[in-house]
Amino acid sequence: MIVEDEAIVALDIRNRLMNMGYTITSVHSTGESAVKAALKDQPDLVLMDIMLDGPMDGIETAGAIRKEQLVPIIYLTAYADDTTLQRAKLTGPFGYIIKPFEDRELAINIEMAMYKHRMEVRMRENERWLGTTLKSIGDGVIATDPEGFIRFVNPVAALYLGTQNGDLTGKKLTSVFQLEQMNSPSHERPTAQPGPGIPEDGDYLLLGHERKIPINLKVSPIQGNQGILRGSVIVFRDETERFENERALQLSVEQLTATLQETVNALVATSEKRDPYTAGHQQRVAELACAIAKKAGLTPDECEGLRVGALLHDLGKIYVPAEILSKPSRLTDMEMGIMKTHSEVGFDIVKAIPFPWPVSRMVLEHHERLDGSGYPNGLDGSSILREARIISVADVVEAMSSHRPYRAALGVERALGEIKRNRGVMYEPEYVDICLELFSKGFAFTLS
């Protein structure tokens, strides 16, 4: 569309444009008719003279058209004074050509204006898509400038902050987004650091409500040219349901742990009822075995599994007749053969229990020896479970230190001498050394 008050000039521009291959929607000499025609014809571009017939000049006409529709406008004028240029800038022109001009200059300006317009339309569409997406997602989204002032808040974030979107724009983030730390921030830090007052990734309690809302928060710094921080985007999600589920799961785990502990205690009590002379033996073995394991670097969870295995290591003795268990003299070969079955019997009892540790193997292998002289399977070296190797050291020391029906206690010194003498032969050297060190530093069984 051409807007030019001089008919001859308007005709010349029309002919030149048609020779370039452009289609002219209409030609106007007044601003009023140009505004109406622009709304009706929807031209792709407007060539606008600044001096027009009627009360509206070209700048006012351009402003009225741009107010109603996104169309590129190029000024064609003989006026280039500063005042006119400043007024023209306010309308966002896509070009400013001083009369007279050549066809080449006009063609270049039109092509550049159309390209710039396409980019502007695409950018606005992208912004519209992005804005719609951010407004429709279920997470809260807040964008800030480099100084920590809010530039954008989606409806979800506004809802959690108890206000409307527009009420937050321009405010300092720290004044409306108040958090209480729930855990340590993530150790994975972004390349660009967030601006002032911007929290780090992690779990927080969002304050300022009737209740504190647990949220998970992620921060993404926006980097400009040369890594300059342009702002930050904060995305947070209500984690109330997750934390409630975690609390319920934790309670369930605690209840299961308590049940498991009581089950173990019941099995231990049943075993020791059959053999009153060794009452407390399994607890004392567990005490020493755990002390050795801790020094050997086992994790707390591994130590707990070892403790359970040590408490149950002699469970199979409930199968051994009471007269053999309490016999006040040395056992015959047949009686000893029956006694040695307790490892396998204990294994059969606990193997079906879904312990989170290899408890059944500890029970089965605690009498195996490094040189293969143990029972029931004559295992040797590393084929014996690590925990079973620890229990075997603790078992020998405790058994020799305590009274038995057929003999008096031999004492700790003789017990330590036994494992020292067979260090590397029957018993794991590392665990023997730790055991000796523990007693040298005052270790004593706390259970009588």
Coordinates of C-alpha atoms in Angstrom, one line a residue:
M1 CA 0.0 0.0 0.0
I2 CA 1.3 3.5 -0.9
V3 CA 0.4 6.5 1.1
E4 CA 1.5 9.7 -0.8
D5 CA -0.3 13.1 -1.0
E6 CA 1.3 14.1 -4.4
A7 CA -0.5 12.2 -7.2
I8 CA 2.4 12.4 -9.7
V9 CA 4.9 11.0 -7.1
A10 CA 2.4 8.4 -6.0
L11 CA 1.9 7.3 -9.6
D12 CA 5.7 7.2 -10.2
I13 CA 6.2 5.0 -7.1
R14 CA 3.4 2.7 -8.2
N15 CA 4.8 2.2 -11.6
R16 CA 8.3 1.6 -10.3
L17 CA 7.0 -1.0 -7.8
M18 CA 5.0 -2.8 -10.4
N19 CA 8.0 -3.0 -12.7
M20 CA 9.9 -4.7 -9.7
G21 CA 7.1 -7.3 -9.6
Y22 CA 5.2 -6.0 -6.6
T23 CA 1.3 -5.9 -6.4
I24 CA -0.2 -2.6 -5.2
T25 CA -3.3 -3.0 -3.0
S26 CA -4.2 0.7 -2.9
V27 CA -2.9 4.3 -3.0
H28 CA -4.0 7.0 -0.5
S29 CA -3.3 10.7 0.0
T30 CA -4.8 11.0 3.5
G31 CA -4.1 9.2 6.8
E32 CA -7.7 8.5 7.5
S33 CA -8.3 6.6 4.3
A34 CA -5.0 4.8 4.7
V35 CA -5.9 3.5 8.2
K36 CA -9.3 2.2 6.9
A37 CA -7.7 0.5 3.9
A38 CA -4.9 -1.1 5.9
L39 CA -7.5 -2.8 8.1
K40 CA -9.5 -3.9 5.1
D41 CA -6.8 -5.0 2.6
Q42 CA -4.2 -6.3 5.1
P43 CA -1.1 -5.2 3.0
D44 CA 2.2 -6.9 3.5
L45 CA 4.0 -3.5 3.6
V46 CA 3.2 0.2 3.6
L47 CA 5.2 2.9 2.0
M48 CA 4.4 6.1 3.9
D49 CA 5.0 9.7 3.1
I50 CA 5.3 11.9 6.2
M51 CA 3.5 15.0 4.8
L52 CA -0.1 14.1 3.9
D53 CA -3.4 15.8 3.2
G54 CA -5.8 16.1 6.1
P55 CA -5.3 16.4 9.9
M56 CA -3.2 13.2 10.2
D57 CA 0.4 13.2 9.0
G58 CA 2.3 10.1 8.0
I59 CA 3.8 9.5 11.4
E60 CA 0.4 9.6 13.1
T61 CA -1.0 7.4 10.4
A62 CA 1.7 4.9 10.8
G63 CA 1.1 4.8 14.6
A64 CA -2.6 4.2 14.1
I65 CA -2.0 1.4 11.6
R66 CA 0.7 -0.3 13.8
K67 CA -1.6 -0.1 16.8
E68 CA -4.2 -2.3 15.0
Q69 CA -2.0 -4.7 13.0
L70 CA 1.6 -5.9 12.8
V71 CA 2.6 -4.5 9.3
P72 CA 6.0 -3.2 8.3
I73 CA 6.1 0.5 7.4
I74 CA 8.8 2.3 5.4
Y75 CA 8.9 6.1 5.3
L76 CA 9.4 7.8 2.0
T77 CA 10.0 11.5 2.7
A78 CA 12.0 14.6 1.9
Y79 CA 12.1 15.4 5.7
A80 CA 15.2 14.3 7.6
D81 CA 15.4 16.8 10.5
D82 CA 16.0 15.5 14.0
T83 CA 12.6 16.3 15.3
T84 CA 10.9 14.3 12.5
L85 CA 13.3 11.4 12.9
Q86 CA 12.7 11.2 16.6
R87 CA 8.9 11.1 16.1
A88 CA 9.2 8.5 13.4
K89 CA 11.3 6.2 15.6
L90 CA 8.4 5.9 18.1
T91 CA 6.3 4.1 15.4
G92 CA 9.0 1.4 14.9
P93 CA 9.6 1.9 11.2
F94 CA 11.3 -0.7 9.1
G95 CA 13.0 1.8 6.9
Y96 CA 13.5 5.6 6.2
I97 CA 14.2 6.6 2.6
I98 CA 15.0 10.2 1.7
K99 CA 13.5 11.5 -1.5
P100 CA 14.6 11.4 -4.3
F101 CA 15.7 7.7 -4.3
E102 CA 16.7 5.1 -6.8
D103 CA 14.9 1.9 -7.6
R104 CA 17.8 -0.2 -6.2
E105 CA 17.6 1.7 -2.8
L106 CA 13.9 1.2 -2.7
A107 CA 14.1 -2.5 -3.6
I108 CA 16.8 -3.2 -1.0
N109 CA 14.8 -1.4 1.7
I110 CA 11.6 -3.4 0.9
E111 CA 13.4 -6.7 0.9
M112 CA 15.1 -5.9 4.2
A113 CA 11.9 -4.7 5.8
M114 CA 10.0 -7.9 4.7
Y115 CA 12.8 -10.0 6.1
K116 CA 12.9 -8.1 9.3
H117 CA 9.1 -8.4 9.5
R118 CA 9.2 -12.2 9.0
M119 CA 11.8 -12.5 11.8
E120 CA 9.7 -10.3 14.1
V121 CA 6.5 -12.4 13.4
R122 CA 8.4 -15.6 14.0
M123 CA 9.9 -14.3 17.2
R124 CA 6.4 -13.2 18.4
E125 CA 5.0 -16.6 17.5
N126 CA 7.8 -18.3 19.4
E127 CA 7.1 -16.0 22.4
R128 CA 3.4 -16.8 22.2
W129 CA 4.2 -20.6 22.1
L130 CA 6.6 -20.3 24.9
G131 CA 4.3 -18.1 27.0
T132 CA 1.4 -20.5 26.4
T133 CA 3.5 -23.5 27.3
L134 CA 4.9 -21.9 30.5
K135 CA 1.3 -20.9 31.6
S136 CA -0.1 -24.3 31.0
I137 CA 2.5 -26.5 32.7
G138 CA 1.9 -27.7 36.2
D139 CA 5.2 -26.5 37.7
G140 CA 5.8 -23.0 39.0
V141 CA 8.1 -20.9 36.8
I142 CA 9.7 -17.6 37.7
A143 CA 12.2 -15.7 35.6
T144 CA 14.4 -12.9 37.0
D145 CA 16.9 -10.4 35.6
P146 CA 20.6 -10.5 36.7
E147 CA 19.9 -8.4 39.8
G148 CA 17.2 -10.8 41.0
F149 CA 14.1 -8.8 40.1
I150 CA 11.2 -10.8 38.7
R151 CA 10.5 -10.5 35.0
F152 CA 8.0 -13.3 34.5
V153 CA 5.7 -15.5 36.7
N154 CA 3.5 -18.2 35.4
P155 CA 0.0 -18.8 36.9
V156 CA 1.1 -21.8 39.0
A157 CA 3.9 -19.8 40.6
A158 CA 1.6 -16.9 41.2
L159 CA -1.0 -19.2 42.9
Y160 CA 1.6 -20.6 45.3
L161 CA 2.8 -17.1 46.1
G162 CA -0.8 -16.0 46.8
T163 CA -1.1 -13.3 44.2
Q164 CA -1.7 -12.4 40.5
N165 CA 1.0 -12.5 37.9
G166 CA 1.3 -8.8 37.3
D167 CA 1.5 -8.1 41.0
L168 CA 5.0 -9.8 41.1
T169 CA 6.7 -8.3 38.0
G170 CA 9.4 -5.9 39.0
K171 CA 9.6 -7.1 42.6
K172 CA 12.7 -8.5 44.2
L173 CA 12.6 -12.3 44.2
T174 CA 13.7 -12.6 47.9
S175 CA 10.8 -10.4 49.0
V176 CA 8.1 -12.7 47.7
F177 CA 9.8 -16.1 47.3
Q178 CA 10.9 -17.1 50.8
L179 CA 12.4 -20.5 51.4
E180 CA 13.7 -22.7 54.2
Q181 CA 16.4 -25.2 53.3
M182 CA 15.5 -28.9 53.7
N183 CA 18.8 -30.4 52.6
S184 CA 22.2 -29.5 51.3
P185 CA 22.3 -27.8 47.9
S186 CA 23.3 -29.9 44.9
H187 CA 27.1 -30.2 44.4
E188 CA 26.6 -30.0 40.7
R189 CA 26.8 -26.3 40.1
P190 CA 26.0 -24.7 36.7
T191 CA 28.7 -23.0 34.6
A192 CA 27.1 -19.6 35.2
Q193 CA 26.3 -18.7 38.8
P194 CA 22.7 -17.5 39.5
G195 CA 22.2 -13.8 40.3
P196 CA 21.9 -12.3 43.8
G197 CA 19.3 -13.9 46.0
I198 CA 18.7 -16.8 43.6
P199 CA 18.6 -20.1 45.5
E200 CA 20.5 -23.3 44.5
D201 CA 18.9 -26.5 43.3
G202 CA 17.5 -28.6 46.1
D203 CA 14.5 -29.4 48.3
Y204 CA 13.0 -26.5 50.3
L205 CA 10.0 -25.4 52.3
L206 CA 8.1 -22.6 50.6
L207 CA 7.1 -20.1 53.4
G208 CA 4.4 -17.4 53.6
H209 CA 1.3 -19.7 53.6
E210 CA -0.9 -21.3 56.2
R211 CA 1.5 -24.2 55.9
K212 CA 5.0 -24.7 54.7
I213 CA 4.9 -26.4 51.3
P214 CA 7.8 -28.8 50.4
I215 CA 9.1 -28.1 46.9
N216 CA 11.9 -29.3 44.7
L217 CA 13.6 -26.4 42.9
K218 CA 15.8 -26.2 39.8
V219 CA 17.6 -23.0 38.7
S220 CA 18.9 -22.4 35.2
P221 CA 21.0 -19.3 34.6
I222 CA 20.5 -17.5 31.3
Q223 CA 23.8 -16.7 29.6
G224 CA 24.3 -13.9 27.1
N225 CA 27.2 -13.2 24.9
Q226 CA 30.7 -14.0 26.4
G227 CA 29.0 -15.9 29.3
I228 CA 27.4 -12.7 30.8
L229 CA 24.5 -13.5 33.1
R230 CA 21.3 -12.2 31.7
G231 CA 19.0 -13.7 34.3
S232 CA 17.8 -16.9 35.8
V233 CA 14.8 -19.2 35.4
I234 CA 13.5 -20.9 38.6
V235 CA 11.2 -24.0 38.2
F236 CA 9.7 -25.5 41.3
R237 CA 7.3 -28.3 42.0
D238 CA 5.0 -29.1 44.9
E239 CA 6.5 -32.3 46.5
T240 CA 3.9 -32.6 49.3
E241 CA 2.8 -36.0 48.0
R242 CA 6.3 -37.3 47.5
F243 CA 7.4 -36.3 51.0
E244 CA 4.3 -37.9 52.6
N245 CA 4.9 -41.1 50.6
E246 CA 8.6 -41.0 51.8
R247 CA 7.5 -40.6 55.4
A248 CA 5.0 -43.4 55.1
L249 CA 7.7 -45.6 53.5
Q250 CA 10.2 -44.7 56.2
L251 CA 7.6 -45.6 58.9
S252 CA 6.9 -48.9 57.1
V253 CA 10.7 -49.6 57.0
E254 CA 11.0 -48.9 60.7
Q255 CA 8.2 -51.2 61.5
L256 CA 9.6 -53.9 59.3
T257 CA 13.0 -53.4 60.9
A258 CA 11.5 -53.7 64.3
T259 CA 9.7 -56.9 63.3
L260 CA 12.8 -58.3 61.9
Q261 CA 14.8 -57.5 65.0
E262 CA 12.1 -59.1 67.2
T263 CA 12.1 -62.2 65.0
V264 CA 15.9 -62.5 65.3
N265 CA 15.7 -62.0 69.1
A266 CA 13.1 -64.7 69.3
L267 CA 15.2 -67.2 67.3
V268 CA 18.2 -66.4 69.4
A269 CA 16.2 -66.9 72.6
T270 CA 14.9 -70.2 71.3
S271 CA 18.4 -71.4 70.5
E272 CA 19.8 -70.4 73.9
K273 CA 16.9 -72.0 75.8
R274 CA 18.2 -75.3 74.4
D275 CA 21.7 -74.6 75.6
P276 CA 21.7 -72.6 78.8
Y277 CA 25.5 -73.1 79.3
T278 CA 26.2 -70.9 76.2
A279 CA 23.5 -68.3 76.9
G280 CA 24.8 -65.0 75.7
H281 CA 27.4 -66.6 73.4
Q282 CA 25.8 -65.5 70.2
Q283 CA 25.4 -61.9 71.5
R284 CA 29.0 -61.7 72.5
V285 CA 30.2 -63.1 69.2
A286 CA 28.1 -60.5 67.5
E287 CA 29.6 -57.8 69.7
L288 CA 33.2 -58.7 68.8
A289 CA 32.4 -59.5 65.2
C290 CA 30.9 -56.0 64.7
A291 CA 33.8 -54.3 66.3
I292 CA 36.2 -56.1 64.0
A293 CA 34.0 -55.3 60.9
K294 CA 33.9 -51.7 61.8
K295 CA 37.7 -51.5 62.0
A296 CA 37.9 -53.4 58.7
G297 CA 35.9 -50.8 56.9
L298 CA 32.5 -52.5 56.4
T299 CA 29.6 -50.1 55.9
P300 CA 27.0 -49.6 58.6
D301 CA 24.5 -51.7 56.6
E302 CA 27.1 -54.5 56.2
C303 CA 27.8 -54.4 59.9
E304 CA 24.1 -54.7 60.7
G305 CA 23.9 -57.8 58.4
L306 CA 27.0 -59.2 60.1
R307 CA 25.4 -58.6 63.5
V308 CA 22.3 -60.5 62.5
G309 CA 24.3 -63.4 61.1
A310 CA 26.5 -63.6 64.2
L311 CA 23.4 -63.6 66.5
L312 CA 22.0 -66.6 64.5
H313 CA 25.2 -68.5 63.8
D314 CA 24.5 -71.2 66.3
L315 CA 20.7 -71.4 65.7
G316 CA 21.1 -74.9 64.3
K317 CA 22.0 -76.2 67.8
I318 CA 18.3 -76.5 68.6
Y319 CA 18.5 -79.8 66.5
V320 CA 21.3 -81.2 68.8
P321 CA 20.0 -83.3 71.7
A322 CA 20.2 -81.5 75.1
E323 CA 22.3 -84.3 76.6
I324 CA 25.0 -83.6 74.0
L325 CA 24.9 -79.8 74.5
S326 CA 25.2 -80.2 78.3
K327 CA 27.5 -83.2 78.4
P328 CA 30.2 -82.5 81.1
S329 CA 32.9 -84.5 79.3
R330 CA 34.5 -84.6 75.9
L331 CA 32.2 -85.6 73.1
T332 CA 32.6 -88.8 71.2
D333 CA 33.2 -88.8 67.5
M334 CA 29.5 -89.6 66.8
E335 CA 28.4 -86.9 69.2
M336 CA 30.8 -84.5 67.6
G337 CA 29.4 -85.4 64.2
I338 CA 25.9 -84.6 65.4
M339 CA 27.2 -81.3 66.8
K340 CA 28.7 -80.3 63.5
T341 CA 25.4 -80.6 61.7
H342 CA 24.3 -77.4 63.5
S343 CA 25.7 -75.2 60.7
E344 CA 23.6 -76.9 58.0
V345 CA 20.5 -77.1 60.2
G346 CA 20.8 -73.3 60.9
F347 CA 21.2 -72.7 57.2
D348 CA 18.0 -74.7 56.4
I349 CA 16.1 -72.7 59.1
V350 CA 17.1 -69.2 57.9
K351 CA 17.6 -69.7 54.1
A352 CA 13.9 -69.0 53.4
I353 CA 13.9 -65.7 55.4
P354 CA 14.3 -62.8 53.0
F355 CA 17.1 -61.0 54.9
P356 CA 18.7 -58.1 52.9
W357 CA 22.1 -59.7 53.7
P358 CA 23.6 -63.2 53.1
V359 CA 22.7 -64.3 56.6
S360 CA 22.2 -68.0 55.6
R361 CA 25.7 -68.2 54.3
M362 CA 27.2 -66.7 57.4
V363 CA 25.4 -69.4 59.4
L364 CA 26.5 -72.1 57.1
E365 CA 30.1 -71.1 56.7
H366 CA 31.2 -69.8 60.1
H367 CA 33.1 -73.0 60.9
E368 CA 34.9 -73.1 57.6
R369 CA 38.7 -72.4 57.7
L370 CA 41.1 -70.8 55.3
D371 CA 43.1 -74.0 54.9
G372 CA 40.0 -76.1 54.1
S373 CA 40.0 -77.9 57.4
G374 CA 36.6 -76.6 58.5
Y375 CA 33.1 -77.8 58.0
P376 CA 30.5 -78.5 56.6
N377 CA 31.9 -78.1 53.0
G378 CA 35.7 -77.8 53.5
L379 CA 35.8 -74.4 51.8
D380 CA 39.0 -72.5 51.7
G381 CA 40.4 -69.0 51.1
S382 CA 38.3 -66.4 49.5
S383 CA 35.5 -68.9 48.7
I384 CA 34.4 -68.4 52.3
L385 CA 32.1 -65.5 52.8
R386 CA 33.9 -62.4 54.2
E387 CA 31.4 -62.1 57.0
A388 CA 31.8 -65.8 57.9
R389 CA 35.5 -65.3 58.2
I390 CA 35.0 -62.5 60.6
I391 CA 32.5 -64.5 62.7
S392 CA 34.9 -67.4 62.8
V393 CA 37.6 -65.3 64.6
A394 CA 35.0 -63.8 67.0
D395 CA 33.5 -67.2 67.6
V396 CA 36.8 -68.9 68.6
V397 CA 37.8 -66.1 70.9
E398 CA 34.5 -65.9 72.7
A399 CA 34.1 -69.7 73.0
M400 CA 37.6 -70.2 74.5
S401 CA 37.1 -67.3 76.9
S402 CA 33.8 -68.7 78.3
H403 CA 32.9 -71.7 80.5
R404 CA 31.6 -74.9 78.9
P405 CA 30.0 -77.9 80.5
Y406 CA 33.1 -80.0 79.9
R407 CA 35.8 -77.4 80.9
A408 CA 36.4 -74.1 82.7
A409 CA 37.0 -70.9 80.8
L410 CA 40.5 -70.9 79.1
G411 CA 40.8 -67.2 79.3
V412 CA 41.2 -64.4 76.7
E413 CA 45.0 -64.8 76.5
R414 CA 44.8 -68.4 75.4
A415 CA 42.0 -67.5 73.0
L416 CA 44.1 -64.7 71.4
G417 CA 47.0 -67.1 71.3
E418 CA 45.0 -69.6 69.3
I419 CA 44.0 -67.1 66.6
K420 CA 47.5 -65.6 66.5
R421 CA 49.1 -69.1 66.1
N422 CA 46.7 -70.0 63.3
R423 CA 46.8 -66.5 61.6
G424 CA 46.9 -67.0 57.9
V425 CA 46.4 -70.8 58.3
M426 CA 42.8 -71.1 59.6
Y427 CA 41.9 -67.5 60.2
E428 CA 42.0 -64.4 58.0
P429 CA 45.2 -62.4 58.9
E430 CA 43.5 -59.0 58.6
Y431 CA 40.7 -59.9 61.1
V432 CA 43.1 -61.6 63.5
D433 CA 45.2 -58.5 63.6
I434 CA 42.2 -56.3 64.2
C435 CA 41.0 -58.6 67.0
L436 CA 44.4 -58.5 68.7
E437 CA 44.5 -54.7 68.4
L438 CA 41.0 -54.4 69.9
F439 CA 41.9 -56.4 73.0
S440 CA 45.3 -54.6 73.3
K441 CA 43.3 -51.4 73.5
G442 CA 41.0 -52.6 76.2
F443 CA 38.1 -54.3 74.4
A444 CA 36.0 -56.4 76.7
F445 CA 32.7 -58.2 76.3
T446 CA 29.9 -56.1 77.7
L447 CA 27.5 -59.1 78.1
S448 CA 28.2 -61.4 81.0

